[in-house]
PDB file of C-alpha atoms in Angstrom:
ATOM      1  CA  MET A 249      84.845  59.292 191.172  1.00 64.00           C
ATOM      2  CA  SER A 250      83.326  56.190 192.782  1.00 80.00           C
ATOM      3  CA  LEU A 251      85.098  54.343 195.561  1.00 91.00           C
ATOM      4  CA  GLN A 252      86.864  51.159 194.523  1.00 97.00           C
ATOM      5  CA  ALA A 253      87.887  49.916 197.968  1.00 98.00           C
ATOM      6  CA  LEU A 254      87.507  50.501 201.689  1.00 98.00           C
ATOM      7  CA  TYR A 255      90.245  49.203 203.973  1.00 98.00           C
ATOM      8  CA  ASP A 256      90.595  48.832 207.746  1.00 98.00           C
ATOM      9  CA  VAL A 257      86.860  48.951 208.443  1.00 98.00           C
ATOM     10  CA  PRO A 258      86.283  48.188 212.152  1.00 98.00           C
ATOM     11  CA  ALA A 259      83.594  45.916 213.577  1.00 98.00           C
ATOM     12  CA  PRO A 260      83.616  46.370 217.379  1.00 98.00           C
ATOM     13  CA  ALA A 261      82.196  43.915 219.897  1.00 98.00           C
ATOM     14  CA  LYS A 262      79.609  44.637 222.588  1.00 98.00           C
ATOM     15  CA  LEU A 263      78.824  43.670 226.151  1.00 98.00           C
ATOM     16  CA  ASN A 264      75.364  43.077 227.555  1.00 97.00           C
ATOM     17  CA  LEU A 265      75.582  44.992 230.828  1.00 97.00           C
ATOM     18  CA  PHE A 266      72.448  43.102 231.836  1.00 97.00           C
ATOM     19  CA  LEU A 267      70.041  40.873 229.911  1.00 97.00           C
ATOM     20  CA  HIS A 268      66.495  40.172 231.060  1.00 97.00           C
ATOM     21  CA  VAL A 269      64.048  37.869 229.281  1.00 97.00           C
ATOM     22  CA  THR A 270      60.644  39.472 229.803  1.00 96.00           C
ATOM     23  CA  GLY A 271      58.448  37.202 227.703  1.00 95.00           C
ATOM     24  CA  ARG A 272      58.035  35.218 224.541  1.00 92.00           C
ATOM     25  CA  ARG A 273      56.153  35.987 221.340  1.00 92.00           C
ATOM     26  CA  ASP A 274      53.743  33.573 219.670  1.00 89.00           C
ATOM     27  CA  ASP A 275      56.335  32.957 216.948  1.00 89.00           C
ATOM     28  CA  GLY A 276      58.843  31.724 219.550  1.00 84.00           C
ATOM     29  CA  TYR A 277      61.103  34.784 219.653  1.00 87.00           C
ATOM     30  CA  HIS A 278      62.060  35.877 223.149  1.00 92.00           C
ATOM     31  CA  LEU A 279      61.392  39.430 224.324  1.00 95.00           C
ATOM     32  CA  LEU A 280      64.433  41.024 225.934  1.00 95.00           C
ATOM     33  CA  GLN A 281      65.600  44.066 227.790  1.00 97.00           C
ATOM     34  CA  SER A 282      69.290  44.864 227.830  1.00 97.00           C
ATOM     35  CA  VAL A 283      71.905  47.565 227.644  1.00 97.00           C
ATOM     36  CA  PHE A 284      74.390  47.003 224.839  1.00 97.00           C
ATOM     37  CA  ALA A 285      77.762  48.677 225.383  1.00 97.00           C
ATOM     38  CA  LEU A 286      80.334  48.984 222.606  1.00 98.00           C
ATOM     39  CA  ILE A 287      83.936  47.999 223.400  1.00 98.00           C
ATOM     40  CA  ASP A 288      87.199  48.380 221.502  1.00 98.00           C
ATOM     41  CA  TRP A 289      87.756  44.654 220.872  1.00 98.00           C
ATOM     42  CA  ALA A 290      87.133  44.563 217.132  1.00 98.00           C
ATOM     43  CA  ASP A 291      87.447  42.668 213.885  1.00 98.00           C
ATOM     44  CA  THR A 292      88.892  44.483 210.864  1.00 98.00           C
ATOM     45  CA  LEU A 293      87.384  44.140 207.398  1.00 98.00           C
ATOM     46  CA  HIS A 294      88.613  45.186 203.951  1.00 98.00           C
ATOM     47  CA  PHE A 295      86.334  45.618 200.931  1.00 98.00           C
ATOM     48  CA  GLU A 296      87.276  45.749 197.241  1.00 98.00           C
ATOM     49  CA  ARG A 297      84.559  46.344 194.681  1.00 98.00           C
ATOM     50  CA  ARG A 298      84.140  43.787 191.893  1.00 98.00           C
ATOM     51  CA  PRO A 299      82.492  44.522 188.530  1.00 97.00           C
ATOM     52  CA  ASP A 300      81.329  40.922 188.008  1.00 98.00           C
ATOM     53  CA  GLY A 301      78.740  40.757 190.801  1.00 98.00           C
ATOM     54  CA  ARG A 302      80.537  37.967 192.688  1.00 98.00           C
ATOM     55  CA  LEU A 303      80.693  37.999 196.502  1.00 98.00           C
ATOM     56  CA  VAL A 304      83.944  36.485 197.771  1.00 98.00           C
ATOM     57  CA  ARG A 305      85.296  36.277 201.314  1.00 97.00           C
ATOM     58  CA  HIS A 306      88.950  35.899 202.297  1.00 97.00           C
ATOM     59  CA  ASP A 307      89.883  34.851 205.850  1.00 96.00           C
ATOM     60  CA  LEU A 308      93.022  36.607 207.099  1.00 96.00           C
ATOM     61  CA  ALA A 309      93.088  35.004 210.551  1.00 90.00           C
ATOM     62  CA  VAL A 310      90.856  32.103 211.575  1.00 88.00           C
ATOM     63  CA  THR A 311      88.763  30.160 209.054  1.00 88.00           C
ATOM     64  CA  LEU A 312      85.122  31.188 209.225  1.00 88.00           C
ATOM     65  CA  PRO A 313      82.033  29.162 208.251  1.00 88.00           C
ATOM     66  CA  GLU A 314      81.542  28.936 204.495  1.00 90.00           C
ATOM     67  CA  ASP A 315      78.450  31.174 204.480  1.00 92.00           C
ATOM     68  CA  ASP A 316      78.955  33.606 207.347  1.00 93.00           C
ATOM     69  CA  LEU A 317      76.925  36.684 208.253  1.00 96.00           C
ATOM     70  CA  CYS A 318      79.152  38.977 206.167  1.00 97.00           C
ATOM     71  CA  LEU A 319      78.360  37.113 202.958  1.00 98.00           C
ATOM     72  CA  ARG A 320      74.691  36.875 203.923  1.00 98.00           C
ATOM     73  CA  ALA A 321      74.616  40.631 204.557  1.00 98.00           C
ATOM     74  CA  ALA A 322      76.287  41.356 201.224  1.00 98.00           C
ATOM     75  CA  ARG A 323      73.934  38.994 199.392  1.00 98.00           C
ATOM     76  CA  LEU A 324      70.849  40.529 201.013  1.00 98.00           C
ATOM     77  CA  LEU A 325      71.908  44.098 200.213  1.00 98.00           C
ATOM     78  CA  GLN A 326      72.853  43.150 196.660  1.00 98.00           C
ATOM     79  CA  ARG A 327      69.477  41.508 196.094  1.00 98.00           C
ATOM     80  CA  GLU A 328      67.353  44.236 197.710  1.00 98.00           C
ATOM     81  CA  SER A 329      69.193  47.032 195.905  1.00 98.00           C
ATOM     82  CA  ALA A 330      69.527  45.205 192.562  1.00 98.00           C
ATOM     83  CA  CYS A 331      73.169  46.278 192.641  1.00 97.00           C
ATOM     84  CA  PRO A 332      75.307  44.898 189.760  1.00 97.00           C
ATOM     85  CA  PHE A 333      78.567  45.111 191.709  1.00 98.00           C
ATOM     86  CA  GLY A 334      80.192  42.399 193.764  1.00 98.00           C
ATOM     87  CA  VAL A 335      82.880  42.557 196.432  1.00 98.00           C
ATOM     88  CA  ASP A 336      85.949  40.860 197.872  1.00 98.00           C
ATOM     89  CA  ILE A 337      85.663  40.888 201.671  1.00 98.00           C
ATOM     90  CA  SER A 338      88.809  40.168 203.693  1.00 98.00           C
ATOM     91  CA  ILE A 339      88.287  39.584 207.423  1.00 98.00           C
ATOM     92  CA  ASP A 340      90.866  39.790 210.184  1.00 98.00           C
ATOM     93  CA  LYS A 341      88.799  37.996 212.834  1.00 97.00           C
ATOM     94  CA  GLN A 342      89.875  38.915 216.371  1.00 96.00           C
ATOM     95  CA  VAL A 343      86.616  38.839 218.368  1.00 96.00           C
ATOM     96  CA  PRO A 344      85.978  35.213 219.375  1.00 93.00           C
ATOM     97  CA  TRP A 345      82.780  33.542 218.227  1.00 88.00           C
ATOM     98  CA  GLY A 346      80.446  31.624 220.508  1.00 88.00           C
ATOM     99  CA  ALA A 347      81.164  34.351 223.048  1.00 95.00           C
ATOM    100  CA  GLY A 348      78.042  36.517 223.321  1.00 95.00           C
ATOM    101  CA  LEU A 349      80.086  39.525 222.170  1.00 97.00           C
ATOM    102  CA  GLY A 350      78.192  40.022 218.916  1.00 96.00           C
ATOM    103  CA  GLY A 351      81.200  39.570 216.663  1.00 96.00           C
ATOM    104  CA  GLY A 352      79.359  38.055 213.699  1.00 96.00           C
ATOM    105  CA  SER A 353      76.512  40.563 213.956  1.00 97.00           C
ATOM    106  CA  SER A 354      78.990  43.425 214.105  1.00 98.00           C
ATOM    107  CA  ASP A 355      80.775  42.106 211.013  1.00 98.00           C
ATOM    108  CA  ALA A 356      77.415  41.996 209.198  1.00 98.00           C
ATOM    109  CA  ALA A 357      76.576  45.560 210.230  1.00 98.00           C
ATOM    110  CA  SER A 358      79.961  46.900 209.139  1.00 98.00           C
ATOM    111  CA  THR A 359      79.503  45.043 205.838  1.00 98.00           C
ATOM    112  CA  LEU A 360      76.146  46.728 205.216  1.00 98.00           C
ATOM    113  CA  LEU A 361      77.557  50.144 206.106  1.00 98.00           C
ATOM    114  CA  ALA A 362      80.661  49.678 203.953  1.00 98.00           C
ATOM    115  CA  LEU A 363      78.850  48.313 200.897  1.00 98.00           C
ATOM    116  CA  ASN A 364      76.264  51.072 201.150  1.00 98.00           C
ATOM    117  CA  ARG A 365      79.190  53.402 200.385  1.00 97.00           C
ATOM    118  CA  LEU A 366      81.244  51.194 198.115  1.00 97.00           C
ATOM    119  CA  TRP A 367      78.278  50.380 195.851  1.00 97.00           C
ATOM    120  CA  ASP A 368      77.089  54.032 195.758  1.00 96.00           C
ATOM    121  CA  LEU A 369      73.686  53.155 197.237  1.00 96.00           C
ATOM    122  CA  HIS A 370      73.440  55.935 199.836  1.00 95.00           C
ATOM    123  CA  TRP A 371      70.589  54.241 201.676  1.00 97.00           C
ATOM    124  CA  PRO A 372      69.487  55.928 204.929  1.00 96.00           C
ATOM    125  CA  ARG A 373      70.133  54.145 208.204  1.00 95.00           C
ATOM    126  CA  GLU A 374      66.456  53.211 208.624  1.00 94.00           C
ATOM    127  CA  ARG A 375      66.528  51.227 205.393  1.00 96.00           C
ATOM    128  CA  LEU A 376      69.666  49.368 206.461  1.00 97.00           C
ATOM    129  CA  LEU A 377      68.094  48.641 209.854  1.00 94.00           C
ATOM    130  CA  SER A 378      65.260  46.734 208.183  1.00 93.00           C
ATOM    131  CA  LEU A 379      67.842  44.499 206.483  1.00 96.00           C
ATOM    132  CA  GLY A 380      69.849  44.119 209.665  1.00 96.00           C
ATOM    133  CA  LEU A 381      66.947  42.632 211.582  1.00 92.00           C
ATOM    134  CA  GLN A 382      66.564  39.979 208.884  1.00 95.00           C
ATOM    135  CA  LEU A 383      70.154  38.908 209.552  1.00 96.00           C
ATOM    136  CA  GLY A 384      70.026  38.725 213.355  1.00 92.00           C
ATOM    137  CA  ALA A 385      68.627  40.392 216.445  1.00 89.00           C
ATOM    138  CA  ASP A 386      71.943  42.075 217.352  1.00 93.00           C
ATOM    139  CA  VAL A 387      72.671  43.567 213.918  1.00 96.00           C
ATOM    140  CA  PRO A 388      70.392  46.652 214.293  1.00 94.00           C
ATOM    141  CA  PHE A 389      72.330  47.715 217.399  1.00 96.00           C
ATOM    142  CA  PHE A 390      75.632  47.843 215.525  1.00 97.00           C
ATOM    143  CA  LEU A 391      73.960  49.761 212.703  1.00 96.00           C
ATOM    144  CA  GLY A 392      72.519  52.233 215.206  1.00 94.00           C
ATOM    145  CA  GLY A 393      75.934  53.599 216.107  1.00 94.00           C
ATOM    146  CA  ARG A 394      75.388  54.307 219.808  1.00 96.00           C
ATOM    147  CA  ASN A 395      75.309  52.480 223.130  1.00 97.00           C
ATOM    148  CA  ALA A 396      71.688  51.606 223.635  1.00 97.00           C
ATOM    149  CA  TRP A 397      68.856  50.428 225.816  1.00 96.00           C
ATOM    150  CA  VAL A 398      67.528  47.494 223.780  1.00 95.00           C
ATOM    151  CA  GLU A 399      64.040  45.987 223.868  1.00 95.00           C
ATOM    152  CA  GLY A 400      61.779  43.703 221.845  1.00 93.00           C
ATOM    153  CA  ILE A 401      63.801  41.077 219.999  1.00 89.00           C
ATOM    154  CA  GLY A 402      66.608  43.583 219.515  1.00 85.00           C
ATOM    155  CA  GLU A 403      64.958  46.018 217.135  1.00 85.00           C
ATOM    156  CA  ARG A 404      63.852  48.704 219.620  1.00 92.00           C
ATOM    157  CA  LEU A 405      66.871  50.884 220.370  1.00 94.00           C
ATOM    158  CA  THR A 406      67.078  53.905 222.653  1.00 96.00           C
ATOM    159  CA  PRO A 407      70.517  55.574 222.635  1.00 96.00           C
ATOM    160  CA  ILE A 408      71.929  56.135 226.115  1.00 95.00           C
ATOM    161  CA  GLU A 409      75.039  57.735 227.564  1.00 94.00           C
ATOM    162  CA  LEU A 410      77.383  55.471 229.506  1.00 94.00           C
ATOM    163  CA  THR A 411      80.307  56.457 231.708  1.00 93.00           C
ATOM    164  CA  PRO A 412      83.570  55.442 229.969  1.00 94.00           C
ATOM    165  CA  ARG A 413      84.967  52.352 231.675  1.00 95.00           C
ATOM    166  CA  TRP A 414      87.537  49.620 231.469  1.00 97.00           C
ATOM    167  CA  TRP A 415      86.149  46.105 231.184  1.00 97.00           C
ATOM    168  CA  ALA A 416      88.069  42.907 231.862  1.00 97.00           C
ATOM    169  CA  VAL A 417      86.691  40.383 229.359  1.00 97.00           C
ATOM    170  CA  LEU A 418      87.447  36.673 229.583  1.00 97.00           C
ATOM    171  CA  LYS A 419      86.472  34.075 226.981  1.00 97.00           C
ATOM    172  CA  PRO A 420      86.806  30.424 228.024  1.00 97.00           C
ATOM    173  CA  ALA A 421      87.438  27.820 225.362  1.00 96.00           C
ATOM    174  CA  VAL A 422      83.870  26.542 225.211  1.00 95.00           C
ATOM    175  CA  ALA A 423      81.458  27.983 222.637  1.00 92.00           C
ATOM    176  CA  VAL A 424      77.924  28.079 224.006  1.00 91.00           C
ATOM    177  CA  PRO A 425      75.165  27.370 221.423  1.00 92.00           C
ATOM    178  CA  THR A 426      72.604  30.170 221.633  1.00 90.00           C
ATOM    179  CA  ALA A 427      69.732  27.866 220.653  1.00 91.00           C
ATOM    180  CA  VAL A 428      70.545  25.488 223.519  1.00 94.00           C
ATOM    181  CA  ILE A 429      70.479  28.312 226.063  1.00 94.00           C
ATOM    182  CA  PHE A 430      67.181  29.782 224.844  1.00 93.00           C
ATOM    183  CA  GLY A 431      65.671  26.301 224.805  1.00 93.00           C
ATOM    184  CA  SER A 432      66.834  25.405 228.323  1.00 95.00           C
ATOM    185  CA  PRO A 433      64.197  24.616 230.959  1.00 95.00           C
ATOM    186  CA  LEU A 434      66.368  26.615 233.385  1.00 96.00           C
ATOM    187  CA  LEU A 435      65.789  29.847 231.474  1.00 95.00           C
ATOM    188  CA  VAL A 436      63.579  32.360 233.275  1.00 94.00           C
ATOM    189  CA  ARG A 437      61.277  34.002 230.739  1.00 96.00           C
ATOM    190  CA  ASN A 438      59.171  36.337 232.889  1.00 95.00           C
ATOM    191  CA  THR A 439      61.547  38.854 234.457  1.00 96.00           C
ATOM    192  CA  ALA A 440      59.680  42.049 235.299  1.00 96.00           C
ATOM    193  CA  ALA A 441      60.148  44.903 232.845  1.00 94.00           C
ATOM    194  CA  ALA A 442      62.526  47.662 233.940  1.00 94.00           C
ATOM    195  CA  THR A 443      63.026  51.255 232.843  1.00 93.00           C
ATOM    196  CA  ILE A 444      66.026  53.268 231.714  1.00 94.00           C
ATOM    197  CA  SER A 445      65.849  55.288 234.939  1.00 92.00           C
ATOM    198  CA  ASP A 446      66.053  52.044 236.939  1.00 91.00           C
ATOM    199  CA  PHE A 447      69.262  51.199 235.121  1.00 91.00           C
ATOM    200  CA  SER A 448      70.756  54.690 235.252  1.00 84.00           C
ATOM    201  CA  ALA A 449      70.498  54.798 239.035  1.00 66.00           C
ATOM    202  CA  ASN A 450      72.987  51.927 239.384  1.00 73.00           C
ATOM    203  CA  ALA A 451      74.371  51.128 235.962  1.00 75.00           C
ATOM    204  CA  VAL A 452      77.188  48.713 236.817  1.00 77.00           C
ATOM    205  CA  GLU A 453      75.328  46.544 239.316  1.00 84.00           C
ATOM    206  CA  PHE A 454      71.850  46.762 237.798  1.00 93.00           C
ATOM    207  CA  GLY A 455      69.945  43.589 236.981  1.00 95.00           C
ATOM    208  CA  HIS A 456      71.393  40.267 235.914  1.00 96.00           C
ATOM    209  CA  ASN A 457      71.706  38.014 232.872  1.00 98.00           C
ATOM    210  CA  ASP A 458      68.847  35.514 232.667  1.00 98.00           C
ATOM    211  CA  LEU A 459      70.909  33.379 230.273  1.00 97.00           C
ATOM    212  CA  GLN A 460      73.742  32.918 232.753  1.00 98.00           C
ATOM    213  CA  THR A 461      72.138  30.095 234.792  1.00 97.00           C
ATOM    214  CA  PRO A 462      71.485  27.840 231.772  1.00 97.00           C
ATOM    215  CA  ALA A 463      74.956  28.663 230.411  1.00 97.00           C
ATOM    216  CA  THR A 464      76.751  27.675 233.619  1.00 97.00           C
ATOM    217  CA  ALA A 465      74.678  24.484 233.669  1.00 96.00           C
ATOM    218  CA  TYR A 466      75.786  23.808 230.086  1.00 96.00           C
ATOM    219  CA  SER A 467      79.491  24.310 230.829  1.00 96.00           C
ATOM    220  CA  ASP A 468      81.533  24.448 234.013  1.00 96.00           C
ATOM    221  CA  GLU A 469      84.003  26.671 232.154  1.00 97.00           C
ATOM    222  CA  VAL A 470      81.545  29.577 232.235  1.00 98.00           C
ATOM    223  CA  ALA A 471      81.208  29.260 236.000  1.00 97.00           C
ATOM    224  CA  GLN A 472      85.002  29.015 236.357  1.00 97.00           C
ATOM    225  CA  ALA A 473      85.513  32.157 234.286  1.00 97.00           C
ATOM    226  CA  LEU A 474      82.942  34.063 236.336  1.00 98.00           C
ATOM    227  CA  ALA A 475      84.646  32.976 239.560  1.00 97.00           C
ATOM    228  CA  LEU A 476      88.077  33.969 238.255  1.00 96.00           C
ATOM    229  CA  LEU A 477      86.958  37.503 237.393  1.00 96.00           C
ATOM    230  CA  GLN A 478      84.967  37.734 240.620  1.00 95.00           C
ATOM    231  CA  SER A 479      88.087  36.983 242.665  1.00 94.00           C
ATOM    232  CA  ARG A 480      90.147  39.597 240.819  1.00 94.00           C
ATOM    233  CA  TYR A 481      87.747  42.458 240.113  1.00 93.00           C
ATOM    234  CA  GLY A 482      84.611  41.918 242.146  1.00 88.00           C
ATOM    235  CA  ALA A 483      81.220  41.489 240.472  1.00 90.00           C
ATOM    236  CA  SER A 484      81.347  39.513 237.217  1.00 96.00           C
ATOM    237  CA  ARG A 485      78.667  38.716 234.668  1.00 97.00           C
ATOM    238  CA  MET A 486      78.216  36.837 231.410  1.00 98.00           C
ATOM    239  CA  SER A 487      77.598  38.697 228.133  1.00 98.00           C
ATOM    240  CA  GLY A 488      74.768  37.593 225.873  1.00 96.00           C
ATOM    241  CA  SER A 489      74.362  33.828 225.774  1.00 95.00           C
ATOM    242  CA  GLY A 490      78.056  33.355 226.621  1.00 92.00           C
ATOM    243  CA  SER A 491      80.604  32.092 226.983  1.00 96.00           C
ATOM    244  CA  ALA A 492      82.471  35.390 227.500  1.00 98.00           C
ATOM    245  CA  VAL A 493      82.249  37.023 230.925  1.00 98.00           C
ATOM    246  CA  PHE A 494      83.269  40.484 232.073  1.00 97.00           C
ATOM    247  CA  ALA A 495      83.874  42.691 235.097  1.00 96.00           C
ATOM    248  CA  GLU A 496      84.373  46.422 235.555  1.00 95.00           C
ATOM    249  CA  ALA A 497      88.037  47.345 235.934  1.00 95.00           C
ATOM    250  CA  GLY A 498      87.866  51.087 236.572  1.00 93.00           C
ATOM    251  CA  THR A 499      86.924  54.426 235.027  1.00 93.00           C
ATOM    252  CA  GLY A 500      90.298  56.195 234.986  1.00 90.00           C
ATOM    253  CA  GLU A 501      93.076  56.444 232.430  1.00 90.00           C
ATOM    254  CA  THR A 502      94.291  52.961 233.328  1.00 92.00           C
ATOM    255  CA  PRO A 503      92.540  49.880 234.750  1.00 93.00           C
ATOM    256  CA  THR A 504      92.498  49.515 238.516  1.00 90.00           C
ATOM    257  CA  VAL A 505      93.834  45.954 238.169  1.00 90.00           C
ATOM    258  CA  ALA A 506      95.675  44.582 235.143  1.00 90.00           C
ATOM    259  CA  MET A 507      94.287  41.771 233.013  1.00 89.00           C
ATOM    260  CA  MET A 508      95.510  38.279 233.794  1.00 85.00           C
ATOM    261  CA  GLU A 509      98.565  37.136 231.849  1.00 87.00           C
ATOM    262  CA  ALA A 510      97.789  34.596 229.139  1.00 85.00           C
ATOM    263  CA  ALA A 511     100.144  32.107 230.808  1.00 80.00           C
ATOM    264  CA  SER A 512      97.971  32.144 233.944  1.00 88.00           C
ATOM    265  CA  LEU A 513      94.806  31.186 232.056  1.00 92.00           C
ATOM    266  CA  PRO A 514      93.654  27.679 231.150  1.00 93.00           C
ATOM    267  CA  PRO A 515      94.602  26.522 227.634  1.00 91.00           C
ATOM    268  CA  SER A 516      92.675  28.226 224.788  1.00 94.00           C
ATOM    269  CA  TRP A 517      91.153  30.856 227.097  1.00 96.00           C
ATOM    270  CA  VAL A 518      91.466  34.462 225.936  1.00 95.00           C
ATOM    271  CA  GLY A 519      91.513  37.502 228.222  1.00 95.00           C
ATOM    272  CA  ARG A 520      91.557  41.140 227.190  1.00 96.00           C
ATOM    273  CA  MET A 521      91.279  44.535 228.875  1.00 97.00           C
ATOM    274  CA  CYS A 522      88.813  46.595 226.849  1.00 97.00           C
ATOM    275  CA  ARG A 523      87.841  50.240 226.774  1.00 97.00           C
ATOM    276  CA  SER A 524      84.235  51.220 226.298  1.00 97.00           C
ATOM    277  CA  LEU A 525      83.345  53.216 223.184  1.00 97.00           C
ATOM    278  CA  THR A 526      81.092  56.268 223.293  1.00 95.00           C
ATOM    279  CA  VAL A 527      79.996  55.789 219.672  1.00 97.00           C
ATOM    280  CA  HIS A 528      80.522  53.212 216.943  1.00 98.00           C
ATOM    281  CA  PRO A 529      83.520  54.091 214.714  1.00 98.00           C
ATOM    282  CA  LEU A 530      81.166  54.007 211.682  1.00 98.00           C
ATOM    283  CA  ALA A 531      78.351  55.988 213.322  1.00 96.00           C
ATOM    284  CA  LEU A 532      78.441  58.656 210.591  1.00 95.00           C
ATOM    285  CA  TRP A 533      78.491  56.208 207.678  1.00 96.00           C
ATOM    286  CA  ALA A 534      74.714  56.329 207.258  1.00 89.00           C
ATOM    287  CA  GLY A 535      72.245  59.167 207.669  1.00 72.00           C
TER     288      GLY A 535
END
């Protein structure tokens, strides 16, 4: 009997442990090198199949943009598969947007993986990956299911093993527009290419984030968040194009230092202690 619904589908966030801009293509897309690390800060999605072909989203927490990546992912898969079914998608949004944590891309990936099952498509992962790249450069990573060395514009993924860690993640109130950061004259676009062995030799301290300088110039809040984590945990770094920043907080059963209490943070800032994930919770949902 066919599935009628899938509930409590996770969409975990990621950290960019480093992010180098190594060049720029003729079409304007930037060439990157990064390590994407899954963390347990996640949105939760619920899917109920509709027979009428309609795609409807319901916001259970914050109100999302009218046409978000989940609906775009569902629409793309429906069109490419000629599927007659529709879906009700309910989203409990917990990962902040404008953070560089990949929340929207992760939601889109979990939507593709869930609807692939719910609509009885049974597409292989490679076919979903081609759709994911049409939706955004980070989507293929979340479809891939593993922590990864990422190159190109986000489509070249090499799975890697990472030591399980605690990460202190801090999101200031400001949302940093990705387009502004990539268009900044402060952005370095010619960082020398590295190798996986370069990273593996010193994983936590390796490299830097080329987007961090333009982001701190865009908003003092990013610099303040970096300084706050630096004072508490040591080395801190921004994830993606910001505004979230992170610092290692230990590799044991508990963090070496607790996360700051919400009352000690500026208004509308969010802090969370996150565990790394070895694999994506939906890693086995596509072949």
